Coordinates of C-alpha atoms (C1' of nucleotides) in Angstrom, one line a residue:
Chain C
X1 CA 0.0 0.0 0.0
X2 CA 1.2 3.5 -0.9
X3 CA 0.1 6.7 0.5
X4 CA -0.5 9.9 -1.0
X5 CA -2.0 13.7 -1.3
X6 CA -3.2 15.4 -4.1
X7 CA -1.5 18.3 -6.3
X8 CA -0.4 20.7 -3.2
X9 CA 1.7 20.9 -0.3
X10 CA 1.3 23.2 2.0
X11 CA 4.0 23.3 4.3
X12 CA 6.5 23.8 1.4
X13 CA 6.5 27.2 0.1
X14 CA 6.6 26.5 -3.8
X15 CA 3.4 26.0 -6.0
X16 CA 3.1 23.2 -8.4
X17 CA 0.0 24.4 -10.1
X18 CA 0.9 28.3 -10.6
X19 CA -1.3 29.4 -13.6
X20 CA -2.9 32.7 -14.6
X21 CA -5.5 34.3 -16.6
X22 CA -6.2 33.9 -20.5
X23 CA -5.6 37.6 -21.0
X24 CA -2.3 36.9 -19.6
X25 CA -1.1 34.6 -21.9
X26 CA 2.1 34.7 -23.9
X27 CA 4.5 31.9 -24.7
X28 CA 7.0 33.6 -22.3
X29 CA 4.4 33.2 -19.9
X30 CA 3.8 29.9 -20.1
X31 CA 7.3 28.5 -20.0
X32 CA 8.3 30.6 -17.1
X33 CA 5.6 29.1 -15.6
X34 CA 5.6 25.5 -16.6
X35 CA 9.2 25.6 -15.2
X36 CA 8.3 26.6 -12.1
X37 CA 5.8 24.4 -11.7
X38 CA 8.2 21.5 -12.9
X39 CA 10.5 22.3 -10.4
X40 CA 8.0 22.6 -7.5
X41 CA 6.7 19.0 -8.5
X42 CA 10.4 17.6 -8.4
X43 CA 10.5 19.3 -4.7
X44 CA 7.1 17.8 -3.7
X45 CA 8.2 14.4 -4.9
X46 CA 11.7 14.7 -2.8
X47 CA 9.5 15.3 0.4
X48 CA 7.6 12.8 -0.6
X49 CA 10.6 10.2 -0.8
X50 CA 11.6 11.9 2.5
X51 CA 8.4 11.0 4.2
X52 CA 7.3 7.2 2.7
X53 CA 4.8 8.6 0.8
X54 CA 4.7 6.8 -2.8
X55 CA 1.6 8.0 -4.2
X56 CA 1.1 11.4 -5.8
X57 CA -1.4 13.2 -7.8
X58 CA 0.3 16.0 -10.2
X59 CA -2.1 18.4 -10.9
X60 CA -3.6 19.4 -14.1
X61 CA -2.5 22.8 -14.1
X62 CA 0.9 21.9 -14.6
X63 CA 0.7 23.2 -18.1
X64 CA -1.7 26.2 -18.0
X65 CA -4.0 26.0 -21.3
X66 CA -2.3 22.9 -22.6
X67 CA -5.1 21.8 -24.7
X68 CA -6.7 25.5 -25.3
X69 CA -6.5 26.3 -28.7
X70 CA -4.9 30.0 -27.8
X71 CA -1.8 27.3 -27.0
X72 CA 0.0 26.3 -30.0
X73 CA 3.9 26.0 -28.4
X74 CA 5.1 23.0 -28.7
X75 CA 5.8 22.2 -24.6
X76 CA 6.2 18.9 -25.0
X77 CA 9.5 19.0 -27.2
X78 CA 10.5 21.9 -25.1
X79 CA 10.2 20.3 -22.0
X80 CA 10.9 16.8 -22.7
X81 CA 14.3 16.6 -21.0
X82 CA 12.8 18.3 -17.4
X83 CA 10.0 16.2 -17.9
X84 CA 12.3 13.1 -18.6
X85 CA 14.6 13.5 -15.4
X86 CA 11.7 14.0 -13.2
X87 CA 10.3 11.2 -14.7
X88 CA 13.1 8.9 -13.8
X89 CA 13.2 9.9 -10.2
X90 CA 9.3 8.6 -9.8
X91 CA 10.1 5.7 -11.6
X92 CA 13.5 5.1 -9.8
X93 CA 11.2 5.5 -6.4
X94 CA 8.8 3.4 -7.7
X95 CA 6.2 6.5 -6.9
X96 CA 2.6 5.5 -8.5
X97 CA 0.8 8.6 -10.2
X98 CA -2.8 10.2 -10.7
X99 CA -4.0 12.7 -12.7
X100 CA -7.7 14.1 -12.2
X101 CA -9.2 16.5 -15.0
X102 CA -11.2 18.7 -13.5
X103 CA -15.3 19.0 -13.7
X104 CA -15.2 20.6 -17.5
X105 CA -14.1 17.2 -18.8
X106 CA -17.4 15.3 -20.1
X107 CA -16.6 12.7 -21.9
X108 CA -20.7 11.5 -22.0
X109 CA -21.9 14.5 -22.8
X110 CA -24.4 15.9 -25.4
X111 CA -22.5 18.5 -26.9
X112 CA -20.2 17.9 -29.5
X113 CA -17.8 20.4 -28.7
X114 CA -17.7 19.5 -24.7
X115 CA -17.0 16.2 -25.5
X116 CA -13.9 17.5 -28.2
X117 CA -12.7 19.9 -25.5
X118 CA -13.2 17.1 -22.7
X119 CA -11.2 14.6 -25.5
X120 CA -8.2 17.2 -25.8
X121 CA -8.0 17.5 -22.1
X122 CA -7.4 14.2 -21.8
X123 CA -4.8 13.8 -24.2
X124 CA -2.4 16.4 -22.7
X125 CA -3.1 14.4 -19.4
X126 CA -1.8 11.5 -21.4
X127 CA 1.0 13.7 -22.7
X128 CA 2.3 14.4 -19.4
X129 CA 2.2 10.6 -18.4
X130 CA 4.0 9.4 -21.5
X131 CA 6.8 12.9 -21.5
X132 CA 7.4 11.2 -17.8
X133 CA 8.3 7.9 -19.2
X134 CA 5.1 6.2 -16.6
X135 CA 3.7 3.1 -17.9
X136 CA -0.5 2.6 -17.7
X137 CA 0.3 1.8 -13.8
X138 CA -0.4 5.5 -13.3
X139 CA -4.1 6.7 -14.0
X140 CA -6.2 9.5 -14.9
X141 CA -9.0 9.4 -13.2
X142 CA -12.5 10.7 -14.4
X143 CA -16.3 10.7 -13.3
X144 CA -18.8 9.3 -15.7
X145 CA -20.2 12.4 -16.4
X146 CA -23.8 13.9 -16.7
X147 CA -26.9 12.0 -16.5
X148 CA -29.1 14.1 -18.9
X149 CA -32.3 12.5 -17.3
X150 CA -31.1 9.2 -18.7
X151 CA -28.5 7.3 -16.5
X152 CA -29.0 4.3 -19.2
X153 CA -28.5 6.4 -22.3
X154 CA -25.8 8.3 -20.6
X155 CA -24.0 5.0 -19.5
X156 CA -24.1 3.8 -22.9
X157 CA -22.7 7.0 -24.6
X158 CA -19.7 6.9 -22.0
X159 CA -18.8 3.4 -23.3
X160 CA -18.8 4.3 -27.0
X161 CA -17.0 7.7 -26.4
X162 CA -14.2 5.5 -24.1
X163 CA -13.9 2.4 -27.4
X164 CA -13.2 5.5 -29.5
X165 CA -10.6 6.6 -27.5
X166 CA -6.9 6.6 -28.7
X167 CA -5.5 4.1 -27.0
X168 CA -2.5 6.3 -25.2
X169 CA -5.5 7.7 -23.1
X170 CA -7.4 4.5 -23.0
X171 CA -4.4 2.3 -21.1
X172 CA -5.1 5.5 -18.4
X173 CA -7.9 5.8 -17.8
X174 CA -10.1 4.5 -14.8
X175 CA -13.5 5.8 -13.6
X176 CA -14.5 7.0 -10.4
X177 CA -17.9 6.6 -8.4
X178 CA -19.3 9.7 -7.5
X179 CA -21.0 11.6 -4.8
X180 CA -24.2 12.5 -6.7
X181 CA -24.9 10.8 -9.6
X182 CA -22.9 7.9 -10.9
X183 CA -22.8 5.0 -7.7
X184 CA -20.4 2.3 -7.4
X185 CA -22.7 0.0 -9.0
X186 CA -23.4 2.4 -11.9
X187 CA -19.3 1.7 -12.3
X188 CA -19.3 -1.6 -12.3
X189 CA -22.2 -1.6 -15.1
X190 CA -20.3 0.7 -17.1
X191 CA -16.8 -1.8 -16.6
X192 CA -19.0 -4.9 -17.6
X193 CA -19.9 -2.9 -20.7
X194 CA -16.0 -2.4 -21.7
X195 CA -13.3 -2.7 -18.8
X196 CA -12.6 0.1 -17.6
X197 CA -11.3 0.2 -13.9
X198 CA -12.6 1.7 -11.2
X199 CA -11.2 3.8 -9.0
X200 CA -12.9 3.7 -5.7
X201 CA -14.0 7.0 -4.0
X202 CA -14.8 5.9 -0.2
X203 CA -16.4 9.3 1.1
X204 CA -18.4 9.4 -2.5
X205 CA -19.3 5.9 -1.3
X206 CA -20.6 6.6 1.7
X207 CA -22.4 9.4 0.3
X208 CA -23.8 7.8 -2.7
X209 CA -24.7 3.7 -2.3
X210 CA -26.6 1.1 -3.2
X211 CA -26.1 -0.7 0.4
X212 CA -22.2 -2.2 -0.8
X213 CA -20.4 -2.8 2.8
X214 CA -16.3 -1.3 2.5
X215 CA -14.4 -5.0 2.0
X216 CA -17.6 -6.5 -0.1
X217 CA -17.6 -3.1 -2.3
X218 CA -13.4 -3.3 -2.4
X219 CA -13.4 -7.2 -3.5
X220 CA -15.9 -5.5 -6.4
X221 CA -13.5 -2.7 -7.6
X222 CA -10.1 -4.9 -7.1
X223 CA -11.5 -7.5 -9.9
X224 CA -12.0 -4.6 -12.3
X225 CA -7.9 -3.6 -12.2
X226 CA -5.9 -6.1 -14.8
X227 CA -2.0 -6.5 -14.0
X228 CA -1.2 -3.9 -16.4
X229 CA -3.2 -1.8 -14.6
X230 CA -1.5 -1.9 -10.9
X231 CA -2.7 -2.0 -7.5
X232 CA -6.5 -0.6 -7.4
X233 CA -5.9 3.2 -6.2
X234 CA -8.5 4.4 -4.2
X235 CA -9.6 8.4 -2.8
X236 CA -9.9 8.3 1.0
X237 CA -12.0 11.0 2.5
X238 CA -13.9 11.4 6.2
X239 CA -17.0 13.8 6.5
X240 CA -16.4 17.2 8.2
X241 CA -17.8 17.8 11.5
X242 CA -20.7 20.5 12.0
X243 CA -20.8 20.7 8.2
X244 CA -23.1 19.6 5.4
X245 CA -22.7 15.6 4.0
X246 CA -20.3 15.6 1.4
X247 CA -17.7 18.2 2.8
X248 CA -14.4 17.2 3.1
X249 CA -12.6 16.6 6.3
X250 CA -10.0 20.2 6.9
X251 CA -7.9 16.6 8.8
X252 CA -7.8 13.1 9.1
X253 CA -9.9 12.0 11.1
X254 CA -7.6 9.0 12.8
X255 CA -10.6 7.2 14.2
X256 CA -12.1 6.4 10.9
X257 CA -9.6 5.9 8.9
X258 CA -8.4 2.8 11.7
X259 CA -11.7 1.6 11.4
X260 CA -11.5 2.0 7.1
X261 CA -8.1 0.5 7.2
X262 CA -9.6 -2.5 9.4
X263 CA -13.1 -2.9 7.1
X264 CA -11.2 -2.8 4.4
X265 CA -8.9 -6.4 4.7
X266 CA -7.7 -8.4 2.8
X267 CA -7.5 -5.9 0.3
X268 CA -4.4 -4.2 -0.5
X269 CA -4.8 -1.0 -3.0
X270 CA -2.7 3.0 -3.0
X271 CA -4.7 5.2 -1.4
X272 CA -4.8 9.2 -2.0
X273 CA -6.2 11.3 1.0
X274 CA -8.5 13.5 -0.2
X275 CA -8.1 15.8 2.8
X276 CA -8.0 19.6 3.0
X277 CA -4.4 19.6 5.1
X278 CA -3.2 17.6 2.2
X279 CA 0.4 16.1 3.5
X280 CA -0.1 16.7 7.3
X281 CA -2.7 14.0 7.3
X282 CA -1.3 12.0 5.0
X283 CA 1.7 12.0 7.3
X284 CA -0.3 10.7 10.1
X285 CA -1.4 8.1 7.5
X286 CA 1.7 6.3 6.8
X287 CA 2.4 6.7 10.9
X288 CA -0.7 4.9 11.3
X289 CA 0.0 2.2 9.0
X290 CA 3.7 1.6 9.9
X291 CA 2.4 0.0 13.0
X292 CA 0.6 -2.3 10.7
X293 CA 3.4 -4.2 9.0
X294 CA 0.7 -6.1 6.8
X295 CA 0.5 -2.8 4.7
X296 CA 4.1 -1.6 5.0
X297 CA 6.6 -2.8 2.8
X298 CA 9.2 -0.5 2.3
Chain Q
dT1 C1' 0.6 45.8 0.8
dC2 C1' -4.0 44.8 0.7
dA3 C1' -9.0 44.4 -0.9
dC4 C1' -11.7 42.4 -3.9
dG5 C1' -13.8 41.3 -8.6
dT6 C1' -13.2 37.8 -11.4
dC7 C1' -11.4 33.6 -13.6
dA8 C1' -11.5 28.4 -20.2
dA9 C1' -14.3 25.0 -19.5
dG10 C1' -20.0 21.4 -17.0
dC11 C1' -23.3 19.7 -14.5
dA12 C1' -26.6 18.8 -10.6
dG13 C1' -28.9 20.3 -6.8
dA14 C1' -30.2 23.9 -3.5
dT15 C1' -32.0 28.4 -2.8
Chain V
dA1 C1' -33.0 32.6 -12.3
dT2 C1' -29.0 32.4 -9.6
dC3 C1' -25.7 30.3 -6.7
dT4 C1' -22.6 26.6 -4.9
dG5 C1' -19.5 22.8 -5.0
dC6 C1' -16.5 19.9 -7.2
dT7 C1' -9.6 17.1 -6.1
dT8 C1' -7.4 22.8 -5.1
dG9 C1' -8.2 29.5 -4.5
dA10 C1' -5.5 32.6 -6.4
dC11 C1' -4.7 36.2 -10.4
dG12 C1' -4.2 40.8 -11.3
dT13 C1' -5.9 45.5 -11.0
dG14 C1' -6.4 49.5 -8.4
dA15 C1' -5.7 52.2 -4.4

DNA sequence: TCACGTCAAGCAGAT
DNA sequence: ATCTGCTTGACGTGA
């Protein structure tokens, strides 16, 4: 099992995912950017080695505009070196990665020109995998998508959108139950229909069921990852106190996360804590779990 | 230095 | 109709 945090650490003081507005843009810009935010990931990853925790999600701001058509530099060739040598310290550390395109990716949806925006998104994702040197152990992760007043339909247009995919995003890709509209099971229909792993969300689960219990619902997802694909990853969240269902936890909440880690045996996955304090809880984490030598390898 | 209006993009649900 | 939340506030202008 590998621990992670998602895209930002706080109690470094570089920014990974420094971006700024369209009006702003020039190709100066951008590569002054990109490098800085190149640099802060190879930091974040070094803190990470420092601190036993292997699993990382590299946000997708780390090339502002990538797949905006304003954008026509050519960053991968000038960045394919920097991407290369930070690519060999992941691989050399044997650190997993995630991507996760944010909500304006649709892959299901009705309009043509979401779903050709959604499409390019996904392939500078796939860029920045590939420029890294990862092999299709290391996901992007995406929600189904809309409904449209027609989970069926809506289902069914995500699976022929996915077969049409290129495959250098296909090997990637892995969907993702969410809190509102696509369950678990909704998932698993969509994986029967044409393979595509699951990433299992475990806060979205509790949110958003059909009655699946933590080890019965984790024996479900683990099937749907082949050996190509790796270890099933999995988001770890707790509910916030005093705040409305569905909000984050600001911190781990170290009671429920014992009792996950318990629920969830025999099972063995990489888990990203989707938690406001980012690395201070994942910290506590891998503390937690290097007591439990059954998930603690290295 | 700080306040604050606004930011590429979609969708669902609440108000 | 408009606002809020989503994996994450923070950019950039004006005073």
């Amino acid at each position: 099992m590998k621990i992670g945090y998602p895209c930002i650490n706080w109690s470094m003081d570089c920014r990974g995912n420094k971006t700024f507005r369209l009006k702003s843009y020039s190709e100066e810009r951008l590569i002054d950017t990109v490098e800085n935010n190149l640099d802060c990931l190879e930091e974040m990853l070094r803190y990470n080695i420092e601190h036993d925790m292997l699993f990382f999600r590299i946000t997708s701001d780390l090339v502002p505009f990538a797949s905006h058509k304003i954008n026509e530099f050519d960053w991968q060739s000038y960045f394919e070196e920097r991407f290369g040598e930070i690519g060999k310290l992941i691989n050399k550390n044997d650190i997993r990665i995630s991507m996760h395109p944010d909500q304006f990716i649709v892959l299901n949806s009705t309009k043509d020109d979401v779903v050709e925006r959604s499409i390019a998104e996904l392939d500078y994702h796939a860029d920045v995998l590939d420029l890294l040197g990862l092999d299709s152990t290391h996901k992007i992760q995406l929600h189904v998508g809309g409904v449209y007043g027609d989970k069926r339909k809506s289902k069914d247009r995500f699976v022929r959108r996915y077969e049409q995919l290129d495959e250098k995003i296909k090997k990637r890709l892995v969907i993702e139950n969410d809190d509102k509209s696509y369950t678990l099971k909704d998932c698993l229909d969509i994986n029967e229909m044409c393979g595509i792993p699951i990433l299992f969300d475990t806060f979205h689960h509790q949110v958003n069921n059909s009655g699946e219990e933590i080890s019965e619902a984790l024996g479900m997802v683990s099937k749907t990852w082949d050996k190509k694909d790796g270890l099933p990853m999995i988001d770890y969240s707790s509910q916030e106190p005093d705040e409305k269902d569905g909000k984050h936890a600001e911190s781990v909440d170290e009671e429920d996360f014992r009792e996950f880690i318990n629920s969830s045996k025999p099972y063995d996955f990489d888990m990203m804590l989707e938690i406001k304090d980012k690395e201070k809880s994942a910290l506590k984490a891998v503390k937690i779990l290097k007591k439990d030598s059954r998930f603690f390898k290295n």
